[in-house]
CSV table of C-alpha atoms and ligand atoms in Angstrom, one decimal:
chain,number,residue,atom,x,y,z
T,231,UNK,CA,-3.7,-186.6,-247.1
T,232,UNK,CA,-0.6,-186.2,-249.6
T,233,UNK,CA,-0.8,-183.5,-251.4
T,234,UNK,CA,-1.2,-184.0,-255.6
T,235,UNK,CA,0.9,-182.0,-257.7
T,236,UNK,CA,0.0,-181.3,-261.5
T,237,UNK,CA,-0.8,-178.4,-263.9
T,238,UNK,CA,-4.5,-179.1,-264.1
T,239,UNK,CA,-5.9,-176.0,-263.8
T,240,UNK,CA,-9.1,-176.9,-264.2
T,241,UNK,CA,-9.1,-179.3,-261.5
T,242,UNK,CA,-7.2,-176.3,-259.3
T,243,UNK,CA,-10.6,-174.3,-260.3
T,244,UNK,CA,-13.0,-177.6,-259.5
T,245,UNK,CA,-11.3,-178.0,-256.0
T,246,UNK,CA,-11.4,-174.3,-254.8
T,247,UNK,CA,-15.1,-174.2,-256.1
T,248,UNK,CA,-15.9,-177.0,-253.6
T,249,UNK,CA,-14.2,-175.0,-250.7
T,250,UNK,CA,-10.9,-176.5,-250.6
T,251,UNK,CA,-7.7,-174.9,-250.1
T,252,UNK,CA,-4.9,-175.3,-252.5
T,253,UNK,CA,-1.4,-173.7,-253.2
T,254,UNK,CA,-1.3,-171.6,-256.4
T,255,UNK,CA,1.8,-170.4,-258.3
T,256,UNK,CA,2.6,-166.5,-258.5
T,257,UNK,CA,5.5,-164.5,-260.1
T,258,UNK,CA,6.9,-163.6,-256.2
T,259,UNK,CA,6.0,-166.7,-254.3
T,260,UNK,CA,3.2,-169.5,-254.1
T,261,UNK,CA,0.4,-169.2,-252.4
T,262,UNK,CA,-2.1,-170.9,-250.1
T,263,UNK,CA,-5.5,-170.1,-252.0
T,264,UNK,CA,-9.3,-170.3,-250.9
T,265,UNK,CA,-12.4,-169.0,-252.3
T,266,UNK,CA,-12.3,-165.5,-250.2
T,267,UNK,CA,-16.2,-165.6,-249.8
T,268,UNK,CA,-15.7,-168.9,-248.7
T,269,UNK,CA,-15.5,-168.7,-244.9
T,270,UNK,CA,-14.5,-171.9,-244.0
T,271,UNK,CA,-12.3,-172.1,-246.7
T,272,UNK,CA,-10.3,-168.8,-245.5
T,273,UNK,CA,-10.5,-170.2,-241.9
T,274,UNK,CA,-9.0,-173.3,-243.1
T,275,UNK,CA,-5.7,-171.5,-244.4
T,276,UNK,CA,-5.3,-169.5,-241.0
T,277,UNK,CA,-5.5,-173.0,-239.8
T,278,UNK,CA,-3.1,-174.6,-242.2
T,279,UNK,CA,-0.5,-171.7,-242.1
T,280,UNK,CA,-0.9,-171.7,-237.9
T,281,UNK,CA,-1.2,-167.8,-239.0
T,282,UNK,CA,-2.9,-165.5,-236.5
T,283,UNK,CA,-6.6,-164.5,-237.1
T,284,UNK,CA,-5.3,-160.3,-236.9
T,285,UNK,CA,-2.9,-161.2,-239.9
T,286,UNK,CA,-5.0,-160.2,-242.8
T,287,UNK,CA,-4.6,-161.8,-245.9
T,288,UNK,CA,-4.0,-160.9,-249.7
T,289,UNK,CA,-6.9,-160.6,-252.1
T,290,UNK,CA,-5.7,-162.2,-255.7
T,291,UNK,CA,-8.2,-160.7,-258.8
T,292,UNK,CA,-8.2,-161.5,-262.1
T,293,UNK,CA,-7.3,-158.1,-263.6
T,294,UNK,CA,-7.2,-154.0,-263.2
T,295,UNK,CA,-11.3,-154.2,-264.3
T,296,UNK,CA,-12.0,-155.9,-261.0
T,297,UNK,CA,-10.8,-153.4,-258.4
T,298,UNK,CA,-14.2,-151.5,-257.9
T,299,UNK,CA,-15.9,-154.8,-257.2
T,300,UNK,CA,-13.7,-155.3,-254.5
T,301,UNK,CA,-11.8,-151.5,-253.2
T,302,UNK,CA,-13.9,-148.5,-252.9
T,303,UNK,CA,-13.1,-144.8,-252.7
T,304,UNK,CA,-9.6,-145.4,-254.7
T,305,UNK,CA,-7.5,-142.9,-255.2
T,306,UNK,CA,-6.6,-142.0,-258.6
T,307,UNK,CA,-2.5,-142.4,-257.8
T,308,UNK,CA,-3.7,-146.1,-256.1
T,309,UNK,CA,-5.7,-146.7,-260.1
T,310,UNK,CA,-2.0,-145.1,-261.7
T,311,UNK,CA,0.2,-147.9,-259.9
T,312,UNK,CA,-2.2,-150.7,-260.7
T,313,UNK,CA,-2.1,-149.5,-264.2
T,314,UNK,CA,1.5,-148.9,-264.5
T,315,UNK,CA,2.2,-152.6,-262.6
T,316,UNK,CA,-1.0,-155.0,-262.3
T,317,UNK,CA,-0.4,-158.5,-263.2
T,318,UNK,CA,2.8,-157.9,-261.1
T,319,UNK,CA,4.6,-157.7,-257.7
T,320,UNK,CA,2.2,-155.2,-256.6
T,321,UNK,CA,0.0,-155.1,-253.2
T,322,UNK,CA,-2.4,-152.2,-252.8
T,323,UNK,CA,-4.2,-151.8,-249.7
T,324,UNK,CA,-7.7,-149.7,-250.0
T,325,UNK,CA,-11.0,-149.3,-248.4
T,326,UNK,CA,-12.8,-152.1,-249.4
T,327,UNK,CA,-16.1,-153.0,-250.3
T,328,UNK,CA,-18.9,-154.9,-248.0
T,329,UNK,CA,-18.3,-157.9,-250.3
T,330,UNK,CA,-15.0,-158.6,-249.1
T,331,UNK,CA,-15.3,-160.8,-245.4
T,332,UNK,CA,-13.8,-159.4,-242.6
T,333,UNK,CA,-12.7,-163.3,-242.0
T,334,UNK,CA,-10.4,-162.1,-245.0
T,335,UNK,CA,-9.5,-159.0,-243.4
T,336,UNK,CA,-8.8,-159.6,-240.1
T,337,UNK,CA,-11.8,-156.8,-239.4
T,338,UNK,CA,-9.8,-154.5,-241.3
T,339,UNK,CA,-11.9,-151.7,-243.6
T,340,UNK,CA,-9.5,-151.9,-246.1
T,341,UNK,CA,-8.3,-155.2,-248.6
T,342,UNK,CA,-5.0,-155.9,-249.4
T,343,UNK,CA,-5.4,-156.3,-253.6
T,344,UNK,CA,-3.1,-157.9,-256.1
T,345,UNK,CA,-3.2,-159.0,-259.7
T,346,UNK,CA,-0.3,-162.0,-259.6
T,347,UNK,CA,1.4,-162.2,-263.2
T,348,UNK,CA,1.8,-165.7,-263.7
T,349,UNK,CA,-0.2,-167.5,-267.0
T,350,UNK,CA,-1.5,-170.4,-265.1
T,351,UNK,CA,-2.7,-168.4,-261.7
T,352,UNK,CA,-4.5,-165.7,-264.3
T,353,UNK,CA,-5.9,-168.3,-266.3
T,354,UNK,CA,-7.4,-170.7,-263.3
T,355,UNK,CA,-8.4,-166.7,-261.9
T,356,UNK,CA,-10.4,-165.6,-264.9
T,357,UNK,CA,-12.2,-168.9,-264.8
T,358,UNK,CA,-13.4,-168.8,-261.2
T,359,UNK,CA,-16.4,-166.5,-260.2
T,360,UNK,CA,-14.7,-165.4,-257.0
T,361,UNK,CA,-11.0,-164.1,-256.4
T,362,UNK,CA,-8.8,-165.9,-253.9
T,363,UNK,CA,-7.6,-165.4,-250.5
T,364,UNK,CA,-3.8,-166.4,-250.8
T,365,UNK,CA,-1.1,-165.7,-248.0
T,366,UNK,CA,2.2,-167.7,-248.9
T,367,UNK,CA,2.3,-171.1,-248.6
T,368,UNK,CA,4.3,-171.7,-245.9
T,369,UNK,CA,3.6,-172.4,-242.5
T,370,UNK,CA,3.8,-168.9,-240.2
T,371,UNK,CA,6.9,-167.3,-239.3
T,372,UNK,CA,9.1,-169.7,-241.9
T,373,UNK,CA,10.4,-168.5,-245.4
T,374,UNK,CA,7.9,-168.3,-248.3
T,375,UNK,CA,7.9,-170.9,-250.4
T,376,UNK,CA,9.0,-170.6,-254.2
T,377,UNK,CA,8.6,-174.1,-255.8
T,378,UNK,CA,5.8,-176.7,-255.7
T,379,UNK,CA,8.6,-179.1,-253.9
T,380,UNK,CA,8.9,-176.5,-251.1
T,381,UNK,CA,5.3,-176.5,-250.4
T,382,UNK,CA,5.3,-180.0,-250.4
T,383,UNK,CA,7.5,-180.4,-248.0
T,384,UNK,CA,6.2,-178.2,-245.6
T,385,UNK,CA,2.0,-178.4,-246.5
T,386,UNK,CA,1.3,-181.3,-248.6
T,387,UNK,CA,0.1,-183.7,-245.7
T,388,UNK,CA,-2.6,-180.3,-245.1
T,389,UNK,CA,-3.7,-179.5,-249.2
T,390,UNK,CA,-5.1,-182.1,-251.2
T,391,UNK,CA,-3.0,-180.1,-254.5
T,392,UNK,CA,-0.1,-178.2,-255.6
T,393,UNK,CA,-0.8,-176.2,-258.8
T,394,UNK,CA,2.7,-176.3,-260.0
T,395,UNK,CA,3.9,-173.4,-262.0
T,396,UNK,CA,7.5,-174.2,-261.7
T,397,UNK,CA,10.2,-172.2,-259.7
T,398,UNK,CA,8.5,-168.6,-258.8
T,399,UNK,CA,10.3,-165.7,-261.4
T,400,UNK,CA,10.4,-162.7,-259.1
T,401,UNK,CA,11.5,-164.7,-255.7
T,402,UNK,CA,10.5,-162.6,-252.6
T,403,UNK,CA,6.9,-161.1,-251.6
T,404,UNK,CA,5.3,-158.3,-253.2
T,405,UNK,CA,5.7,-154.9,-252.7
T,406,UNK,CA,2.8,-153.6,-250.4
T,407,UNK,CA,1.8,-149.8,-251.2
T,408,UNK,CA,-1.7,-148.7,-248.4
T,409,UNK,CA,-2.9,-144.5,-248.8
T,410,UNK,CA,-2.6,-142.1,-246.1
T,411,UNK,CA,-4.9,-139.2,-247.0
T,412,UNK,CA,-4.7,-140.3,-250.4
T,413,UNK,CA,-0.5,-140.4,-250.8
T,414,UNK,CA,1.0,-143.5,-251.1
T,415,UNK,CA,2.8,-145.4,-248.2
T,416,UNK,CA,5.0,-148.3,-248.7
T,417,UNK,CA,4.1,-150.8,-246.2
T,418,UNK,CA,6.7,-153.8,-247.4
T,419,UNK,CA,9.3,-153.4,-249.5
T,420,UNK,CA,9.8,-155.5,-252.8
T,421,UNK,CA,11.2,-156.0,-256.1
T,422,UNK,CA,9.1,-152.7,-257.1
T,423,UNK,CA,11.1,-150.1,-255.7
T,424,UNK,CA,10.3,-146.8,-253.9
T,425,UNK,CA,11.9,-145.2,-257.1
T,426,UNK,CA,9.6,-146.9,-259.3
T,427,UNK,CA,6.7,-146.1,-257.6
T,428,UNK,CA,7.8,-142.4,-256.9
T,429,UNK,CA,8.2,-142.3,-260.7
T,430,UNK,CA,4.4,-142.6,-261.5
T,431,UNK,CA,2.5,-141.1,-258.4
T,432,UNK,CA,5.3,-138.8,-257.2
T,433,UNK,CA,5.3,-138.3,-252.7
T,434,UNK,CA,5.3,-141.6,-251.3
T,435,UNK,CA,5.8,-142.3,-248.2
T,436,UNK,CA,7.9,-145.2,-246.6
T,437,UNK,CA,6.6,-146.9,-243.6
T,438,UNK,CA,8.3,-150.5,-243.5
T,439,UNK,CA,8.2,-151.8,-239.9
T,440,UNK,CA,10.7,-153.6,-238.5
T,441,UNK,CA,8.5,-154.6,-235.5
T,442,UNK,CA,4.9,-155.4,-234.8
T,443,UNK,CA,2.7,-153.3,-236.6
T,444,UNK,CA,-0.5,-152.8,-235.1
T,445,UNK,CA,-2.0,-152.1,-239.1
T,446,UNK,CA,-0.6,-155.2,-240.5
T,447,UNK,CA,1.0,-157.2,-237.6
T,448,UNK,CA,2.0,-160.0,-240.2
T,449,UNK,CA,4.5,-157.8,-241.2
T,450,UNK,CA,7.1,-158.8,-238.1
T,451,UNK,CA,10.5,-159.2,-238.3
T,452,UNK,CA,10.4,-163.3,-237.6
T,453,UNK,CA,8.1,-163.1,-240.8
T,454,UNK,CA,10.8,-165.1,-243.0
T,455,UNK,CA,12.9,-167.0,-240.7
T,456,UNK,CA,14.7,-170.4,-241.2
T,457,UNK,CA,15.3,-172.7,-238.0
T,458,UNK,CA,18.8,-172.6,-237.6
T,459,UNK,CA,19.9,-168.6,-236.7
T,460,UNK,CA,21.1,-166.9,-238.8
T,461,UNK,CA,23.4,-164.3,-238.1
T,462,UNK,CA,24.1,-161.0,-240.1
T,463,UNK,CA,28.4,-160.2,-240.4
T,464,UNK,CA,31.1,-159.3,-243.5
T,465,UNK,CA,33.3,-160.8,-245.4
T,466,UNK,CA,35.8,-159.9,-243.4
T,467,UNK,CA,35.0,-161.1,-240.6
T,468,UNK,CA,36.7,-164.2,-239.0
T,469,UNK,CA,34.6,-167.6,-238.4
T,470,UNK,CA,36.6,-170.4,-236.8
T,471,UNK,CA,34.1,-173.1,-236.5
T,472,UNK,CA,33.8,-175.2,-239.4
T,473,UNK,CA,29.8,-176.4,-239.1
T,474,UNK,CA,28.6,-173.1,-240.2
T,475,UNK,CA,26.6,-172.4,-243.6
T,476,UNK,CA,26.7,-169.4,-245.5
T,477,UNK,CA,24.5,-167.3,-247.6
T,478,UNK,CA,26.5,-164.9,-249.9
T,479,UNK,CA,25.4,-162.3,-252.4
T,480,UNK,CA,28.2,-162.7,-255.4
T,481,UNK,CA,31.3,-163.7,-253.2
T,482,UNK,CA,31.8,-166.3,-250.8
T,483,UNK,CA,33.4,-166.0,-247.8
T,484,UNK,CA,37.3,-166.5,-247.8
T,485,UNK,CA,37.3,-168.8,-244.9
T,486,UNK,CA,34.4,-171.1,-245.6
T,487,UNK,CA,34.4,-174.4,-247.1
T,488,UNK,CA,32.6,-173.7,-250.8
T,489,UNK,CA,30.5,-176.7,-250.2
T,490,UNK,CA,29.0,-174.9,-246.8
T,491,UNK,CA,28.0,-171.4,-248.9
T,492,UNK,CA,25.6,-171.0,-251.7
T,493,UNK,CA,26.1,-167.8,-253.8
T,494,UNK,CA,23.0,-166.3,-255.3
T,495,UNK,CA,24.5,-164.6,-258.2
T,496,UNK,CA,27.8,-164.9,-259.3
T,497,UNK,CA,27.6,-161.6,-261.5
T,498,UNK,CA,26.0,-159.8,-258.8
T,499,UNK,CA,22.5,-159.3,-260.5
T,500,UNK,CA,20.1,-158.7,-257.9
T,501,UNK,CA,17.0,-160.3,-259.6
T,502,UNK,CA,18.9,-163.6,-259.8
T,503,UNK,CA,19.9,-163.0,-256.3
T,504,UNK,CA,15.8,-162.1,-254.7
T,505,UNK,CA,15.0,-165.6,-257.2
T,506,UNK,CA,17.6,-167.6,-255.5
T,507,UNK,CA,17.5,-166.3,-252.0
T,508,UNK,CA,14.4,-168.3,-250.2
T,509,UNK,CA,15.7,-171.7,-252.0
T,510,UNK,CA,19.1,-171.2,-250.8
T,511,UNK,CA,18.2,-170.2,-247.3
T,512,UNK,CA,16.0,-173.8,-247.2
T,513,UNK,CA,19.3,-175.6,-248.3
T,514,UNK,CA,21.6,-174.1,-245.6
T,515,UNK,CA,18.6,-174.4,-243.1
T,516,UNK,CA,18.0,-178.2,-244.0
T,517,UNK,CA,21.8,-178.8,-243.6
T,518,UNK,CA,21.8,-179.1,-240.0
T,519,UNK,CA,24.5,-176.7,-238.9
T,520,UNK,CA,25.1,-174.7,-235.8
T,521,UNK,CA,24.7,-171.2,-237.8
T,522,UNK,CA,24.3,-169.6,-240.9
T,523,UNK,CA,25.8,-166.5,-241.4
T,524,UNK,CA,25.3,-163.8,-244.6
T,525,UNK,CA,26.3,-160.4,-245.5
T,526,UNK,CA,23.8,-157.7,-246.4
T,527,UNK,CA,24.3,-156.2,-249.5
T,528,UNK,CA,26.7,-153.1,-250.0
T,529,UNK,CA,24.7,-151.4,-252.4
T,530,UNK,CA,21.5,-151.1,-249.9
T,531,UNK,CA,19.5,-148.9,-253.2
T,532,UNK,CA,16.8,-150.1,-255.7
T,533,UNK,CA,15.9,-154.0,-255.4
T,534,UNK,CA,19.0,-154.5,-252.3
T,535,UNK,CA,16.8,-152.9,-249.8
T,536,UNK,CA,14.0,-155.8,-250.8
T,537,UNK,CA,16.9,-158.5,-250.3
T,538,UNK,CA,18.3,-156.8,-247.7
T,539,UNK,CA,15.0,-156.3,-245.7
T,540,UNK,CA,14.4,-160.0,-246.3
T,541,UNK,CA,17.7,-160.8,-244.6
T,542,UNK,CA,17.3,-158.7,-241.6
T,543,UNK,CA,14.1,-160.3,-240.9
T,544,UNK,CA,15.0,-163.5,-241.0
T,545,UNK,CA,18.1,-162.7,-239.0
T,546,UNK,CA,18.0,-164.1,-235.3
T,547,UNK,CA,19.2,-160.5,-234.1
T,548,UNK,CA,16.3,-158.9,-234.8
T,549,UNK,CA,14.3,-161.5,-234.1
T,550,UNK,CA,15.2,-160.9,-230.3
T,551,UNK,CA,15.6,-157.4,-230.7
T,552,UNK,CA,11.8,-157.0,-231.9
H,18,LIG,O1,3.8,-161.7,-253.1
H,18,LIG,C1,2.9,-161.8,-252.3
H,18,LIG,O2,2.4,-160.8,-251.8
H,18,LIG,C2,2.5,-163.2,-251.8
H,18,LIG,C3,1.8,-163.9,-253.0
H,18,LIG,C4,1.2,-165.2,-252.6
H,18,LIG,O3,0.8,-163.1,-253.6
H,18,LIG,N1,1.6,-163.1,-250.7
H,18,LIG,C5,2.0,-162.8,-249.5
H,18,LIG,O4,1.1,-162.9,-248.5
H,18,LIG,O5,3.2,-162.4,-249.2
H,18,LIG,P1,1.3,-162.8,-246.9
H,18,LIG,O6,0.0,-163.1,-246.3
H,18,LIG,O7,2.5,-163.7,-246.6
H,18,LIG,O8,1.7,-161.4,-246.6
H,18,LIG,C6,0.7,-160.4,-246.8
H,18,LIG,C7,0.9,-159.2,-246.0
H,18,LIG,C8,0.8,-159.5,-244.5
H,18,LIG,O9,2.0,-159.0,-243.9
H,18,LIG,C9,-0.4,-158.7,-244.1
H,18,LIG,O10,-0.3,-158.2,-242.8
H,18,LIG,C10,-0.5,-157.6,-245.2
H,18,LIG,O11,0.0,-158.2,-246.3
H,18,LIG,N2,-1.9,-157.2,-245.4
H,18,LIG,C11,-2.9,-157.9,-245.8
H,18,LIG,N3,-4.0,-157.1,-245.8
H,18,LIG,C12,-3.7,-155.9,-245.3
H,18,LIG,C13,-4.4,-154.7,-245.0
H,18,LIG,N4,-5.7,-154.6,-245.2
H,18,LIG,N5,-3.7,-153.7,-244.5
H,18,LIG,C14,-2.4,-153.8,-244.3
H,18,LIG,N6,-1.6,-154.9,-244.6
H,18,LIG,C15,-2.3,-156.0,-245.0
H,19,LIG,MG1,4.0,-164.6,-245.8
């Protein structure tokens, strides 16, 4: 099977109806979508991804009206953040209801929610009588994918279509935010920052694990990694051998031939840079050298500690350090 890719949304709609899995477009990164009361269909993506069956998955709903068909007991600061940030880069985990599969769950009592904000995904959502399962489309332990072409490349002999939505807006994964005796807990970091979130339900916690995580062990450091290694130094450091690739933030390494490094934002704007990042580590990653090295980025506040988080776990350090 080779994978179709189009912006037919109702054929996305007809296809997940009849139990297939496809990959659907989202605002942080595309995702690998089945009907989530489908259990086949949900077993197929665990399949497809390689993803292990304790990973729990991502509920995707059509809007802030259908959290109490699918979370129970919420907590009035969990109904403030969906308010303040639903469609958007926004997880929230809560109890959920018995309508929700434990397939989806990974035997979990509580749902991973989201509300993507991307027009097609909302549109083939609010046509479909069931929300959708969707982890990122990329096989497990790689980087998420954030184009159609990506997932093609990696899933399109697996899923019979790509619902193409062009190049993903926000560029890394959504923030995740769980409740701990009601106050919040930031289990991932993302493009919605602690500050943000702080700024509407006040005490949060932060709980971001850098290694396995017995409540969400997807969230492992090897979570984002390209093939080759890639190493974590400065600018100033010196690096002699000439087949190395580098990922920089605004300015390329001094002693690096320009054709070896991409930059993800020559002004230095960190939403550019989260957009560009995953693309850019594919490029270096398909360009077959020995090493790719980056630099984190200085200013380690506000969205930095999403792209810096990102880099750390997709460093080979910390990989072997987990
Ligand atoms: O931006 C995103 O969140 C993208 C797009 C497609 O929506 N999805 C995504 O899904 O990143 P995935 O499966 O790659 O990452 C979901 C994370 C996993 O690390 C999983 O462990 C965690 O969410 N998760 C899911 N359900 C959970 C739960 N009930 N409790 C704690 N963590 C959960
Ligand atoms: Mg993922």
């Amino acid at each position: 099977m080779k994978a179709e890719t189009g912006q037919d949304i109702d054929k996305a709609a007809y296809l997940l109806s009849d139990g297939e899995v496809i990959a659907i477009p989202t605002e942080t990164v595309y995702g690998l979508a089945a009907n989530c009361f489908n259990l086949k269909a949900v077993a197929n993506v665990f399949k497809i991804k390689k993803r292990p069956n304790f990973d729990p998955l991502i509920v995707h709903i059509a809007g802030l009206q259908a959290i109490d068909r699918f979370a129970k007991n919420i907590p009035s600061n969990a109904r403030q953040l969906a308010e303040s940030f639903w469609p958007g880069p926004l997880t929230l985990v809560l109890p959920k209801q018995d309508i929700i599969p434990f397939d989806v769950t990974s035997g979990l009592d509580t749902v991973a929610l989201r509300v993507p904000k991307h027009s097609m995904t909302l549109s083939l959502l609010s046509q479909l009588p069931f929300p959708l399962a969707a982890p990122s489309a990329n096989p497990f332990g790689y980087i998420s994918p954030t184009s159609a072409e990506h997932v093609f490349n990696q899933l399109g002999n697996d899923i019979p279509y790509i619902l193409d939505g062009g190049p993903a807006q926000i560029g890394i994964e959504s923030t995740i935010v769980g409740f701990e005796n009601e106050i919040p807990v930031i289990y991932r970091y993302g493009i919605i920052t602690p500050e943000q979130i702080k700024k509407v339900v006040g005490n949060t916690l932060i709980r971001v694990h850098t290694s396995s995580n017995p409540q969400a062990p997807g969230m492992l450091h090897s979570h984002y990694a390209p093939r080759t290694h890639l190493f974590i130094t400065d600018l100033n450091t010196e690096i002699t051998n000439p087949n190395v690739g580098f990922l920089a933030f605004s300015i390329p390494h001094p002693q690096i031939h320009p054709t070896n490094q991409v930059v993800l934002s020559e002004s230095g704007n960190v939403f550019e840079a989260a957009r560009n990042l995953y693309a850019a580590l594919r490029k270096l990653d398909n360009m077959n050298f020995s090493c790719i090295y980056t630099s984190l980025l200085e200013d380690e506040s506000g969205e930095a500690t999403a792209i810096n988080d990102r880099l750390k776990r997709a460093s080979f350090q910390s990989d072997t350090h987990k």
